[in-house]
PDB file of C-alpha atoms in Angstrom:
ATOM      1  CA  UNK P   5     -94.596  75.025 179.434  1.00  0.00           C
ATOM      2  CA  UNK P   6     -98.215  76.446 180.601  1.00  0.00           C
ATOM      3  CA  UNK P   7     -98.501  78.184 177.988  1.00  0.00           C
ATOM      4  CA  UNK P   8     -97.645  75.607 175.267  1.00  0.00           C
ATOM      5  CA  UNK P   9    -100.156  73.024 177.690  1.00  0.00           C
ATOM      6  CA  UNK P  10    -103.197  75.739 177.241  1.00  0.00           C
ATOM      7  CA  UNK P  11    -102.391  76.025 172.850  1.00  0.00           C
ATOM      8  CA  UNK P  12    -104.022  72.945 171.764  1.00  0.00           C
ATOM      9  CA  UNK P  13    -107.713  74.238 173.852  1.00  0.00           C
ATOM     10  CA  UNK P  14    -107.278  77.669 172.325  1.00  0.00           C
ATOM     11  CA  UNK P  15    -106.984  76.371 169.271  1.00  0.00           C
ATOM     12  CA  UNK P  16    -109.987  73.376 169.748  1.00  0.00           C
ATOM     13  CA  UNK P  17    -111.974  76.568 170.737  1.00  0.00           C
ATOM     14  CA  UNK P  18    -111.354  79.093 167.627  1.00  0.00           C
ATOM     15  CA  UNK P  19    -112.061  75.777 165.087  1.00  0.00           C
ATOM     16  CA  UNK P  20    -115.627  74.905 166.953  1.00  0.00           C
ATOM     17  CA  UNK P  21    -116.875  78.660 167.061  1.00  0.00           C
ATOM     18  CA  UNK P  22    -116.404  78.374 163.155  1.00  0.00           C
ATOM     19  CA  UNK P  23    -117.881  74.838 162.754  1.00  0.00           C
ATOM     20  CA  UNK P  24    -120.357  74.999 165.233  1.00  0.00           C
ATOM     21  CA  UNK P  25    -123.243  75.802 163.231  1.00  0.00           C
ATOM     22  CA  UNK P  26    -121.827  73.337 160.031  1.00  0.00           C
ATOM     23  CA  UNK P  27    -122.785  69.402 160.614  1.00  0.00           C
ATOM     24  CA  UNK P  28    -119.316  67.924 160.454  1.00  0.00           C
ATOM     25  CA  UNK P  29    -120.365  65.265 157.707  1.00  0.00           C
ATOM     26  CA  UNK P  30    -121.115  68.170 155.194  1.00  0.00           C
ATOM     27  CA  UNK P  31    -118.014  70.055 155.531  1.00  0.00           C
ATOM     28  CA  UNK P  32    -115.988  66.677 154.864  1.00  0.00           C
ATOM     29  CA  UNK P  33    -118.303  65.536 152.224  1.00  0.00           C
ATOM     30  CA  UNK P  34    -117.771  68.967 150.164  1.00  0.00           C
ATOM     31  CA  UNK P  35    -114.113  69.038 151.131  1.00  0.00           C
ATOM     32  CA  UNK P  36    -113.881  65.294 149.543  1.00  0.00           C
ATOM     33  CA  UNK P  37    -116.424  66.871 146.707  1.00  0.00           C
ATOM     34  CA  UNK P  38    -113.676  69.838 146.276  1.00  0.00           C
ATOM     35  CA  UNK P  39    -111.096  67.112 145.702  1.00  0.00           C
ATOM     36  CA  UNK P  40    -113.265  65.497 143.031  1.00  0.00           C
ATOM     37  CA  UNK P  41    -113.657  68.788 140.971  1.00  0.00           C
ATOM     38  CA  UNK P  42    -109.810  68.825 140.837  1.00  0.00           C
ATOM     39  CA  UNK P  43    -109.831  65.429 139.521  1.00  0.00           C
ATOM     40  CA  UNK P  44    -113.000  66.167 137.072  1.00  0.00           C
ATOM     41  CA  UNK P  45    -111.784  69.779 135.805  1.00  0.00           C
ATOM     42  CA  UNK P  46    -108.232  68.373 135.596  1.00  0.00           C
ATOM     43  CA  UNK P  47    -109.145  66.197 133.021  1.00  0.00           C
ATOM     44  CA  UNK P  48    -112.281  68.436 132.003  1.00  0.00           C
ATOM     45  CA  UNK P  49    -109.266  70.839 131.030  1.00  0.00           C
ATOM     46  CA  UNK P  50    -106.762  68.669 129.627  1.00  0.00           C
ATOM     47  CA  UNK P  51    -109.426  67.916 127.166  1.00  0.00           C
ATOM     48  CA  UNK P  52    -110.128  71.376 126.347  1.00  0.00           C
ATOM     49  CA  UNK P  53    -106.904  72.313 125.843  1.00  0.00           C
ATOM     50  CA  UNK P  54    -105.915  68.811 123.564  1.00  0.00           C
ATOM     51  CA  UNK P  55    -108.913  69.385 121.247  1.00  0.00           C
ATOM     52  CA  UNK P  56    -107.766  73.059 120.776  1.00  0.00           C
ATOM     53  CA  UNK P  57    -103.819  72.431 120.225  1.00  0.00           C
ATOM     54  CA  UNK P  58    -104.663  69.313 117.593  1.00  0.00           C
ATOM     55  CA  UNK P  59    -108.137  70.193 116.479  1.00  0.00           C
ATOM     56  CA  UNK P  60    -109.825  67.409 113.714  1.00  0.00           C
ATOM     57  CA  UNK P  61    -111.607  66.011 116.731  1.00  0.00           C
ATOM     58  CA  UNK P  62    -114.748  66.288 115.078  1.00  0.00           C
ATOM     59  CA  UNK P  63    -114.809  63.380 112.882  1.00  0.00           C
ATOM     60  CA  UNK P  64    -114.193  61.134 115.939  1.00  0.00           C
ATOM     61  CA  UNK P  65    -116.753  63.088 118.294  1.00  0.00           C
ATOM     62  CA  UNK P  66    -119.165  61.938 115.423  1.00  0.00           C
ATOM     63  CA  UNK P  67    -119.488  58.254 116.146  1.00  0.00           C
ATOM     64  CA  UNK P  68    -120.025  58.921 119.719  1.00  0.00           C
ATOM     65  CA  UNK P  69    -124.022  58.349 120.248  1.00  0.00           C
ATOM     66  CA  UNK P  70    -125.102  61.600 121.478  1.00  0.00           C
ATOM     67  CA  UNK P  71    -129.164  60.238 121.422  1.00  0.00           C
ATOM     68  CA  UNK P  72    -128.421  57.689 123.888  1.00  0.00           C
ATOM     69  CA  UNK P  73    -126.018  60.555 125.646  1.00  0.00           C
ATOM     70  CA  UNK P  74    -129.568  62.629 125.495  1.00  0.00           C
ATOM     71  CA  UNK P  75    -131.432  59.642 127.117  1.00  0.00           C
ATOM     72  CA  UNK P  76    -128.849  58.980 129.993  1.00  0.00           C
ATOM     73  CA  UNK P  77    -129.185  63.092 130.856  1.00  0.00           C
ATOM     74  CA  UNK P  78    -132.491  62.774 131.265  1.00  0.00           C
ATOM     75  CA  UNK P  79    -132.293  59.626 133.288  1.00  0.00           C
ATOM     76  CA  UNK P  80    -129.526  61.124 135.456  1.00  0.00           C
ATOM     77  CA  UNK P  81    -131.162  64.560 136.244  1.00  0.00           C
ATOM     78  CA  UNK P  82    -134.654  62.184 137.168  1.00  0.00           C
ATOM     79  CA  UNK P  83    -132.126  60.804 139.722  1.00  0.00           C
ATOM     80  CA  UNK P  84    -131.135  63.792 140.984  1.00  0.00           C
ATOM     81  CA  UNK P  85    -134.702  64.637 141.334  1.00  0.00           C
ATOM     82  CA  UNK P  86    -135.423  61.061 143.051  1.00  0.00           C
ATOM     83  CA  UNK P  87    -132.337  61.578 145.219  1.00  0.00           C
ATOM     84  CA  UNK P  88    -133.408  65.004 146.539  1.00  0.00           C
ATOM     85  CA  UNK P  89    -137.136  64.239 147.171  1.00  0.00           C
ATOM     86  CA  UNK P  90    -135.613  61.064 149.767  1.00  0.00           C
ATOM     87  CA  UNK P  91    -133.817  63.681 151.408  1.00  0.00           C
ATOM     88  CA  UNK P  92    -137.033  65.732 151.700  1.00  0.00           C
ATOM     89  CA  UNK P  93    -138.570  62.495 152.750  1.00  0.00           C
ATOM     90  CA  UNK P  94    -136.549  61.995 155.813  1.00  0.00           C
ATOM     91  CA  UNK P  95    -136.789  65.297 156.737  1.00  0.00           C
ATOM     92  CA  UNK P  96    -140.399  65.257 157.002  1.00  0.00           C
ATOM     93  CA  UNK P  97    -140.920  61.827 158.338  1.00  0.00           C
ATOM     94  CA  UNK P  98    -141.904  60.041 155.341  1.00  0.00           C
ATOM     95  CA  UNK P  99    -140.836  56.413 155.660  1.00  0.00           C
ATOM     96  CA  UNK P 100    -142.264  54.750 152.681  1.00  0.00           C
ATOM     97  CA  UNK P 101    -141.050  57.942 150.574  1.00  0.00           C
ATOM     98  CA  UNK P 102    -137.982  57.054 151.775  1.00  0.00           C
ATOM     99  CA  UNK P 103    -138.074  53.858 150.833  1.00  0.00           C
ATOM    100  CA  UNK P 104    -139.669  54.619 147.296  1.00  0.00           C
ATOM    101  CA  UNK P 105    -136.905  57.255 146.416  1.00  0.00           C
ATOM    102  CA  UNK P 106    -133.955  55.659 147.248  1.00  0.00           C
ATOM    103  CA  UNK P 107    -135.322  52.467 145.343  1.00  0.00           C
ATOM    104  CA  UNK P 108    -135.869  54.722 142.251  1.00  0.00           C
ATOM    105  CA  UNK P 109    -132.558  56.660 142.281  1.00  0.00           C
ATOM    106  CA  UNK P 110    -130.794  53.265 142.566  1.00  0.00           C
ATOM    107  CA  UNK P 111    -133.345  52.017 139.286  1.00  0.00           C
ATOM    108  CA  UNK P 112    -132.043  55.065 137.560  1.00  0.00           C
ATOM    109  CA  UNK P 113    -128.614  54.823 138.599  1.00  0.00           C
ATOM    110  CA  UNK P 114    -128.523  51.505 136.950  1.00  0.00           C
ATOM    111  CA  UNK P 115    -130.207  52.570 133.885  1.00  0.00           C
ATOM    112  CA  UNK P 116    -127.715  54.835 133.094  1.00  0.00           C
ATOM    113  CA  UNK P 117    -125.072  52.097 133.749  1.00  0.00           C
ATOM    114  CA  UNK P 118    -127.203  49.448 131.178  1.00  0.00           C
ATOM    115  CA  UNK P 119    -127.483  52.390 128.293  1.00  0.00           C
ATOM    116  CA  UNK P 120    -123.640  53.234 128.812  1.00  0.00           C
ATOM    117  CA  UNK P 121    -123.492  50.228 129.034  1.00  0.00           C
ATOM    118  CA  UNK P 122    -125.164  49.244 125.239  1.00  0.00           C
ATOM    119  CA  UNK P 123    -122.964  52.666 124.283  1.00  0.00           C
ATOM    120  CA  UNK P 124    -119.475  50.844 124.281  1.00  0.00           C
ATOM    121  CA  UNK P 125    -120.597  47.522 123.216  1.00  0.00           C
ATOM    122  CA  UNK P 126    -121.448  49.169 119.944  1.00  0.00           C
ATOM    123  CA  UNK P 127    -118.321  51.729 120.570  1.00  0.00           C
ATOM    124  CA  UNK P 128    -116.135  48.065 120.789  1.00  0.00           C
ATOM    125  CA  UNK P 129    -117.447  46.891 117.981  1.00  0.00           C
ATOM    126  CA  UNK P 130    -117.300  49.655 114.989  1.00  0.00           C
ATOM    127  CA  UNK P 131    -113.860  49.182 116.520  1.00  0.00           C
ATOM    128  CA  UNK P 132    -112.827  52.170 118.528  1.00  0.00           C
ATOM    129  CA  UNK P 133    -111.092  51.407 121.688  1.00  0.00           C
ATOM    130  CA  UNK P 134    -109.238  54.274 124.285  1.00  0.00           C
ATOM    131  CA  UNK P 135    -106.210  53.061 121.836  1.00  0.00           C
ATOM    132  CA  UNK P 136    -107.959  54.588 119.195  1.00  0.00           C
ATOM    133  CA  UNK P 137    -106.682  57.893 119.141  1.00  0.00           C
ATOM    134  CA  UNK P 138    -107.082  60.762 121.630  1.00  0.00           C
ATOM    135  CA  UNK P 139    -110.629  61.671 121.485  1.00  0.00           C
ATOM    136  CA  UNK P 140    -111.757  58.242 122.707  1.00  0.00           C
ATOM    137  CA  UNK P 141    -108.164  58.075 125.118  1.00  0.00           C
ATOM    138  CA  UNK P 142    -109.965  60.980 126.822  1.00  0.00           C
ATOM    139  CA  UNK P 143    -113.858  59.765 125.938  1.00  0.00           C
ATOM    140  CA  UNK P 144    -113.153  56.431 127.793  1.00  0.00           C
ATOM    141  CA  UNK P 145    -111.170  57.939 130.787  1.00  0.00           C
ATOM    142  CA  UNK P 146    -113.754  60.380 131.010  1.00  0.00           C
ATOM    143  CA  UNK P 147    -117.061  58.472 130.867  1.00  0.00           C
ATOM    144  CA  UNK P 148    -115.410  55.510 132.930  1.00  0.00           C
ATOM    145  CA  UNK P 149    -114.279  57.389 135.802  1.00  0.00           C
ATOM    146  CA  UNK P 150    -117.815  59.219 135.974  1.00  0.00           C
ATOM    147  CA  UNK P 151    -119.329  55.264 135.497  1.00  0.00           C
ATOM    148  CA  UNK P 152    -117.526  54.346 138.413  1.00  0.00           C
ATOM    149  CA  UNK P 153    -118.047  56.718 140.079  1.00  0.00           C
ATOM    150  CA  UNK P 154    -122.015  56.750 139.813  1.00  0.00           C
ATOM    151  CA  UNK P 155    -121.436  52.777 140.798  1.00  0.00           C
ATOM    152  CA  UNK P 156    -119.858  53.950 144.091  1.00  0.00           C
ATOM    153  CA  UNK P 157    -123.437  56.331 144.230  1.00  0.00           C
ATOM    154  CA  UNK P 158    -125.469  53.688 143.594  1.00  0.00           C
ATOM    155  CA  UNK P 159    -123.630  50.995 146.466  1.00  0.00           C
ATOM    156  CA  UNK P 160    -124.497  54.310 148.806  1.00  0.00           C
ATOM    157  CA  UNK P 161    -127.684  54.122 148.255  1.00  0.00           C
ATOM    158  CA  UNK P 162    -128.162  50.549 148.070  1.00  0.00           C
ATOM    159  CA  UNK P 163    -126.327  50.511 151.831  1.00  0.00           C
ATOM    160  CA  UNK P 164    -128.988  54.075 152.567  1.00  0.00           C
ATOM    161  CA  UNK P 165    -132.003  51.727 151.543  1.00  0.00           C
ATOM    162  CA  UNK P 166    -131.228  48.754 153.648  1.00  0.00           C
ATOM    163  CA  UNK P 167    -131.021  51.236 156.527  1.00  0.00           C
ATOM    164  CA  UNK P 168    -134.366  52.310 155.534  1.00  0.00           C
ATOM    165  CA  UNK P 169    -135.845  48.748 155.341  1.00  0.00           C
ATOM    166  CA  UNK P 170    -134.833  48.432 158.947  1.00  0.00           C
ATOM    167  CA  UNK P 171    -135.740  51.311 160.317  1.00  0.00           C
ATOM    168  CA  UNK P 172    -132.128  51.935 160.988  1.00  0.00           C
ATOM    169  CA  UNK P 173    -131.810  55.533 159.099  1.00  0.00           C
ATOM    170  CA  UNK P 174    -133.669  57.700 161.333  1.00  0.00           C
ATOM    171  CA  UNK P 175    -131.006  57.398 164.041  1.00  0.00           C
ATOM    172  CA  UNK P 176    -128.621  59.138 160.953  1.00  0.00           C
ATOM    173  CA  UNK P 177    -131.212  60.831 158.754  1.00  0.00           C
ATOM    174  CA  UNK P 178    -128.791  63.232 157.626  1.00  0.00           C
ATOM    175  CA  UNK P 179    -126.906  60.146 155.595  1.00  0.00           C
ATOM    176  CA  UNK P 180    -129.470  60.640 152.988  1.00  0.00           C
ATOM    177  CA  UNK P 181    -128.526  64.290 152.383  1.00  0.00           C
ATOM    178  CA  UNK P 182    -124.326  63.736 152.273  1.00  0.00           C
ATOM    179  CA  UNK P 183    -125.417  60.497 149.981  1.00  0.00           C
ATOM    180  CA  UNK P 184    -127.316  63.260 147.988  1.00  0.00           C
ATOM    181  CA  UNK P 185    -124.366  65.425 147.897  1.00  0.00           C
ATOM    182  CA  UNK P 186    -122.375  63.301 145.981  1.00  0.00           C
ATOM    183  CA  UNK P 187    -125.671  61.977 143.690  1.00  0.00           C
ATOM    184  CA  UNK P 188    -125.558  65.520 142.866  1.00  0.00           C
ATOM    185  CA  UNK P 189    -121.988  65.950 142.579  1.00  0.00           C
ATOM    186  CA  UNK P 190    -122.072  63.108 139.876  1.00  0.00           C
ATOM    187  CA  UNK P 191    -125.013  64.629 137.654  1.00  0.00           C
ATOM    188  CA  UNK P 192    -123.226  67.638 137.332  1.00  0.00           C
ATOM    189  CA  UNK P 193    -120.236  66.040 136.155  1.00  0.00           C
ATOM    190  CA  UNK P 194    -122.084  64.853 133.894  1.00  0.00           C
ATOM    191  CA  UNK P 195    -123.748  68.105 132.661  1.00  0.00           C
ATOM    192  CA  UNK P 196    -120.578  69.159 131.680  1.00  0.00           C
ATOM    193  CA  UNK P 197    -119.367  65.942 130.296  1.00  0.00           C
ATOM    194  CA  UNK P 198    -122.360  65.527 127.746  1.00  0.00           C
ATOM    195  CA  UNK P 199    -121.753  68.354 126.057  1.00  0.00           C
ATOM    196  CA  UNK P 200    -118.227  68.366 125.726  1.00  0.00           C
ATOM    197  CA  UNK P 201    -117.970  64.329 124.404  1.00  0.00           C
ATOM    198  CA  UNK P 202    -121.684  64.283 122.463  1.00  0.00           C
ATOM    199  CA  UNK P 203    -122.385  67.987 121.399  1.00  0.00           C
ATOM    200  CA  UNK P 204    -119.532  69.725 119.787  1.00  0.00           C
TER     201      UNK P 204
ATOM    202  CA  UNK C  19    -140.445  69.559 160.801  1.00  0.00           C
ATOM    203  CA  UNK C  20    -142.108  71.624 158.218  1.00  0.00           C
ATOM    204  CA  UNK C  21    -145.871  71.642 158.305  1.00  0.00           C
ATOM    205  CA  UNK C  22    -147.800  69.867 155.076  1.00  0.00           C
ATOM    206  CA  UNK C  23    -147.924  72.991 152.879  1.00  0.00           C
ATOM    207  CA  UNK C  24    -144.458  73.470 153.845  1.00  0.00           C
ATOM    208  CA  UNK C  25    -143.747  70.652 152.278  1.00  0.00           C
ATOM    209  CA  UNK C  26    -145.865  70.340 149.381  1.00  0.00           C
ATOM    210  CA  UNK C  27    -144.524  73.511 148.435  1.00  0.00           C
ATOM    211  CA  UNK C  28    -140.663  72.195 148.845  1.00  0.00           C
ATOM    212  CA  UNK C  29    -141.654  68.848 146.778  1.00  0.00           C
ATOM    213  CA  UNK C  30    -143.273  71.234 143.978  1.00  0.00           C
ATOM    214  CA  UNK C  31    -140.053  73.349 143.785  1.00  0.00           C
ATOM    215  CA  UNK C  32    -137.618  70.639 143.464  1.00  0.00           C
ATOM    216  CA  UNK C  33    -139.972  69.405 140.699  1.00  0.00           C
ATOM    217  CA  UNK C  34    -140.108  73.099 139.157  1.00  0.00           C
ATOM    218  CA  UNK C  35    -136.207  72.799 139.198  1.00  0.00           C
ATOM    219  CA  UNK C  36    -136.375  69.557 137.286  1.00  0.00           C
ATOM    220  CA  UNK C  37    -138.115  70.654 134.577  1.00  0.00           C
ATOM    221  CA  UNK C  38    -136.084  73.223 134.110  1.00  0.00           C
ATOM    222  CA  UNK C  39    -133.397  70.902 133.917  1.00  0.00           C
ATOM    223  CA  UNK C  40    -135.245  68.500 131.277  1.00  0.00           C
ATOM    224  CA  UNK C  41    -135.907  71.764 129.185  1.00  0.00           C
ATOM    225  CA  UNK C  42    -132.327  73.393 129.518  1.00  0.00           C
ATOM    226  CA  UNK C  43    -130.922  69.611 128.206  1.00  0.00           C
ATOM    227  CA  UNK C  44    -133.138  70.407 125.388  1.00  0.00           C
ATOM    228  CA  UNK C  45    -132.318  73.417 124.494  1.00  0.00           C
ATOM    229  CA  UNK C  46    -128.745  72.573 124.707  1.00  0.00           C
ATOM    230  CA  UNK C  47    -129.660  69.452 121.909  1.00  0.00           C
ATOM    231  CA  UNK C  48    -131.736  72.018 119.979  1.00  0.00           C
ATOM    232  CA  UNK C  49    -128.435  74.653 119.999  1.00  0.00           C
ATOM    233  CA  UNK C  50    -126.409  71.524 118.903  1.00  0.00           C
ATOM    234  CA  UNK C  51    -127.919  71.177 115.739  1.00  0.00           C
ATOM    235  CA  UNK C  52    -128.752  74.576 114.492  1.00  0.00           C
ATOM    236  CA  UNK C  53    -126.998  76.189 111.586  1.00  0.00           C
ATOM    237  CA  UNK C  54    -124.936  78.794 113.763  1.00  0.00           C
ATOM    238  CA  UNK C  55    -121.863  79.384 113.708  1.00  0.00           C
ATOM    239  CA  UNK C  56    -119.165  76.740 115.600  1.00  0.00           C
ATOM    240  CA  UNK C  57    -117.977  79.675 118.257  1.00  0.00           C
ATOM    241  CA  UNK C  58    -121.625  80.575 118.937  1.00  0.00           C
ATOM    242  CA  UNK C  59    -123.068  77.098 119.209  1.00  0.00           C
ATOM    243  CA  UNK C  60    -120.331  76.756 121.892  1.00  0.00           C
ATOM    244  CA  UNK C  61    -120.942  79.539 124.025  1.00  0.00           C
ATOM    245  CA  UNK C  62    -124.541  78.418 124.112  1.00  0.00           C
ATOM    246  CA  UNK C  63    -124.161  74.832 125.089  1.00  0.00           C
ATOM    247  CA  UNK C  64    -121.811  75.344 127.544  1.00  0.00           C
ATOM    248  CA  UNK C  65    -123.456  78.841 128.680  1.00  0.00           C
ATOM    249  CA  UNK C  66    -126.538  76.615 129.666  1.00  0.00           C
ATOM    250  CA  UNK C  67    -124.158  73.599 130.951  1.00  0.00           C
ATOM    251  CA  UNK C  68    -123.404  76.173 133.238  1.00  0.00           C
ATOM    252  CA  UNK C  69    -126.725  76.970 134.197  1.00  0.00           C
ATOM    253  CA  UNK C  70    -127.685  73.530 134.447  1.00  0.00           C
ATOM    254  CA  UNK C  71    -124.558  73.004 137.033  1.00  0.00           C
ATOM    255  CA  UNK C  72    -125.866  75.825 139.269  1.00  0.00           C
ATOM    256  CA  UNK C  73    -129.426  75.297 139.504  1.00  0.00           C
ATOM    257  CA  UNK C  74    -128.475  71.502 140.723  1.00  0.00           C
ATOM    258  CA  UNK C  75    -125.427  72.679 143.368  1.00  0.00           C
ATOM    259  CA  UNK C  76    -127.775  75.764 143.807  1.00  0.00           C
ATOM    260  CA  UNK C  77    -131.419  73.779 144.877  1.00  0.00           C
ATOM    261  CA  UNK C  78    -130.247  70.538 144.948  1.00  0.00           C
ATOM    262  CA  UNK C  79    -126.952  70.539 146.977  1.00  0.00           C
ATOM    263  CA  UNK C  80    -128.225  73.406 148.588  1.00  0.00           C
ATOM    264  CA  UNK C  81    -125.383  76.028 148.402  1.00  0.00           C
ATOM    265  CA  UNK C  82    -128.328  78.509 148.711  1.00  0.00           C
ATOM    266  CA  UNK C  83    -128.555  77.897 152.312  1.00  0.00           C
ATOM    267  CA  UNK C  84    -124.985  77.018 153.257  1.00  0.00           C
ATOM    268  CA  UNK C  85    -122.347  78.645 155.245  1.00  0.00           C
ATOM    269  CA  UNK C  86    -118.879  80.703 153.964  1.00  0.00           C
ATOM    270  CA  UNK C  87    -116.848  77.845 153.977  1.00  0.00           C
ATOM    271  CA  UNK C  88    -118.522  75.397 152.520  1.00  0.00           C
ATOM    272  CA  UNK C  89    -118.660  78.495 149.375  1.00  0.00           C
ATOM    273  CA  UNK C  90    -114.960  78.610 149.712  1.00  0.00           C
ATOM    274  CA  UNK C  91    -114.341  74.531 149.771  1.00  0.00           C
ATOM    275  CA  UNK C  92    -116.422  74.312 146.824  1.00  0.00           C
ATOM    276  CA  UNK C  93    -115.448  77.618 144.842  1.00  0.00           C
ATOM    277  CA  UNK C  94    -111.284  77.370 145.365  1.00  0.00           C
ATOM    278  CA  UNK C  95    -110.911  74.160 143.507  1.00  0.00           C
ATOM    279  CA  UNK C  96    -113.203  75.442 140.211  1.00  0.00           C
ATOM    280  CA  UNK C  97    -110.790  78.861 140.404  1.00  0.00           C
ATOM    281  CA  UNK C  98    -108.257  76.881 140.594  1.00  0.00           C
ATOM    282  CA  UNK C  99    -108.724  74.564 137.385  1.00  0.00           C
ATOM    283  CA  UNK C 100    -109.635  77.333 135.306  1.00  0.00           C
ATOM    284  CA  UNK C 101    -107.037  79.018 136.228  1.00  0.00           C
ATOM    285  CA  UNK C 102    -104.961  75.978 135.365  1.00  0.00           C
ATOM    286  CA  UNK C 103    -106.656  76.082 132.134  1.00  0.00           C
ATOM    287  CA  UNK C 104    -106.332  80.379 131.412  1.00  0.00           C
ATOM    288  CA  UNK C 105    -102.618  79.897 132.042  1.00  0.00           C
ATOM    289  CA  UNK C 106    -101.782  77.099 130.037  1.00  0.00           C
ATOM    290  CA  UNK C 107    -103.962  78.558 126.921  1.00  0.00           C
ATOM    291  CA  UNK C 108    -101.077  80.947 125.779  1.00  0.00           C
ATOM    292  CA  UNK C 109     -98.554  78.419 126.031  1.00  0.00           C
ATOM    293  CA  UNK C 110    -100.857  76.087 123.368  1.00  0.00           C
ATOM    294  CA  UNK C 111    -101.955  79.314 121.285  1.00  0.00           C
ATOM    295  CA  UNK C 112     -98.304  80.436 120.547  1.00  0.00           C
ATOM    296  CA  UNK C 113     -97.030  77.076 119.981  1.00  0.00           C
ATOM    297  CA  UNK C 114     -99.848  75.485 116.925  1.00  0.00           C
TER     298      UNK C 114
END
């Protein structure tokens, strides 16, 4: 019986000499990151391995606009860019960069909504729908799931900014760098996804 | 808090890193539409994809700097979908 009463203090003590020198919030922000690249590279791979087994993909992949694909990369990895200099921005002090960067990511997180936007509009109406056959099953899935999830980025950073604009956020500066995490996270699902639904 | 060079020089490298980005996406267009052939167009675009993915988790997320485990909680699940994928391959090869 004092034995079994000492286990659970043992145990408290082994798991914070391992943490100790990892901020909490990063190791579950990565472990929820680790659960998204299951989700990603379980579809990621189910496309992959569709498109080899049935092949004649191509002819669909064609009508997919890879110039406005182009123009969202570009828009996304400026995010990233935005995203990480806000980070650097609360490390170093810098309220109004704060302030500027978060307010830009957020502008370029809604860009890339508007242009994906403009995409399926003009998907809808040359008539191709996820009904339309498996490419687009797996093209809408795909490019939905990342929208959404870049929506979910972009409330982050809208809640990030308003902490900002009250002075709240240096209490919890390192809020900026998990919310950068998963910025990050989504730009490089979407370096994979570009190529795979706009380039071959 | 780093001192103003410090951090003139961080701000330049994350910029640095962003180019490289913007040209990589390039280059992965420019692949796209060259006359090679289908296997090595492929390798290309997603050799750089990969790239791409790396320098972001590398400089961005900052794996550079982080601990074991946060490797291992972000390195298990990619083994583990491409193993999903390098096991399942035969199975579609032998069968179309």
């Amino acid at each position: 019986m004092g034995a079994s009463a000492h286990a659970p203090t043992a145990v408290a003590a082994v798991n914070d000499d391992a943490f100790k020198d990892i901020a909490r919030g990063r190791i579950a922000v990565w472990w929820f990151l680790a659960s998204e690249i299951m989700v990603f590279g379980g579809f990621i791979t189910c496309y992959v391995l569709f498109r080899y087994a049935h092949g004649g993909w191509e002819d669909a992949a064609r009508h997919v606009n890879w110039k406005l694909g182009a123009v969202n990369t570009v828009v996304l990895l400026t995010s990233s860019l935005t995203m990480i200099l806000a980070h650097h921005a609360v490390k170093v002090g810098d309220k109004q960069g704060v302030k500027t960067f978060l307010g830009l990511t957020i502008a370029l997180g809604l860009t890339f909504l508007v242009i994906k936007g403009f995409e399926y509009h003009a998907e809808f109406a040359e008539g191709f729908t996820p009904l339309s056959g498996l490419f687009w099953s797996f093209y809408f899935l795909m490019t939905g799931l990342h929208g959404l999830h870049l929506l979910v980025g972009i409330i982050i950073n809208l809640s990030l900014l308003v902490m900002a604009l009250r002075g709240t956020i240096w209490a919890c500066g390192d809020r900026v760098e998990l919310g950068g995490l998963y910025w990050h996270f989504v730009d490089v699902v979407w370096i994979f996804l570009f190529p795979l639904l706009y380039l071959t | 808090m780093e001192t103003l060079l410090e951090s003139a020089a961080t701000r330049a490298h994350y910029i640095a890193i962003w180019r490289w980005l913007v040209v990589l996406a390039i280059a992965a267009l420019g692949v796209s539409l060259l006359p090679i052939s289908k296997i090595a167009a492929l390798v290309l675009i997603f050799g750089i994809a990969v790239v791409k993915a790396a320098m972001v988790m590398r400089d961005y997320m900052h794996l550079k700097a982080e601990t074991l485990i946060i490797h291992a909680i972000a390195l298990i699940p990619i083994l583990l979908f491409i193993g999903l994928a390098l096991t399942l391959i035969p199975d579609i090869a032998l069968r179309h």
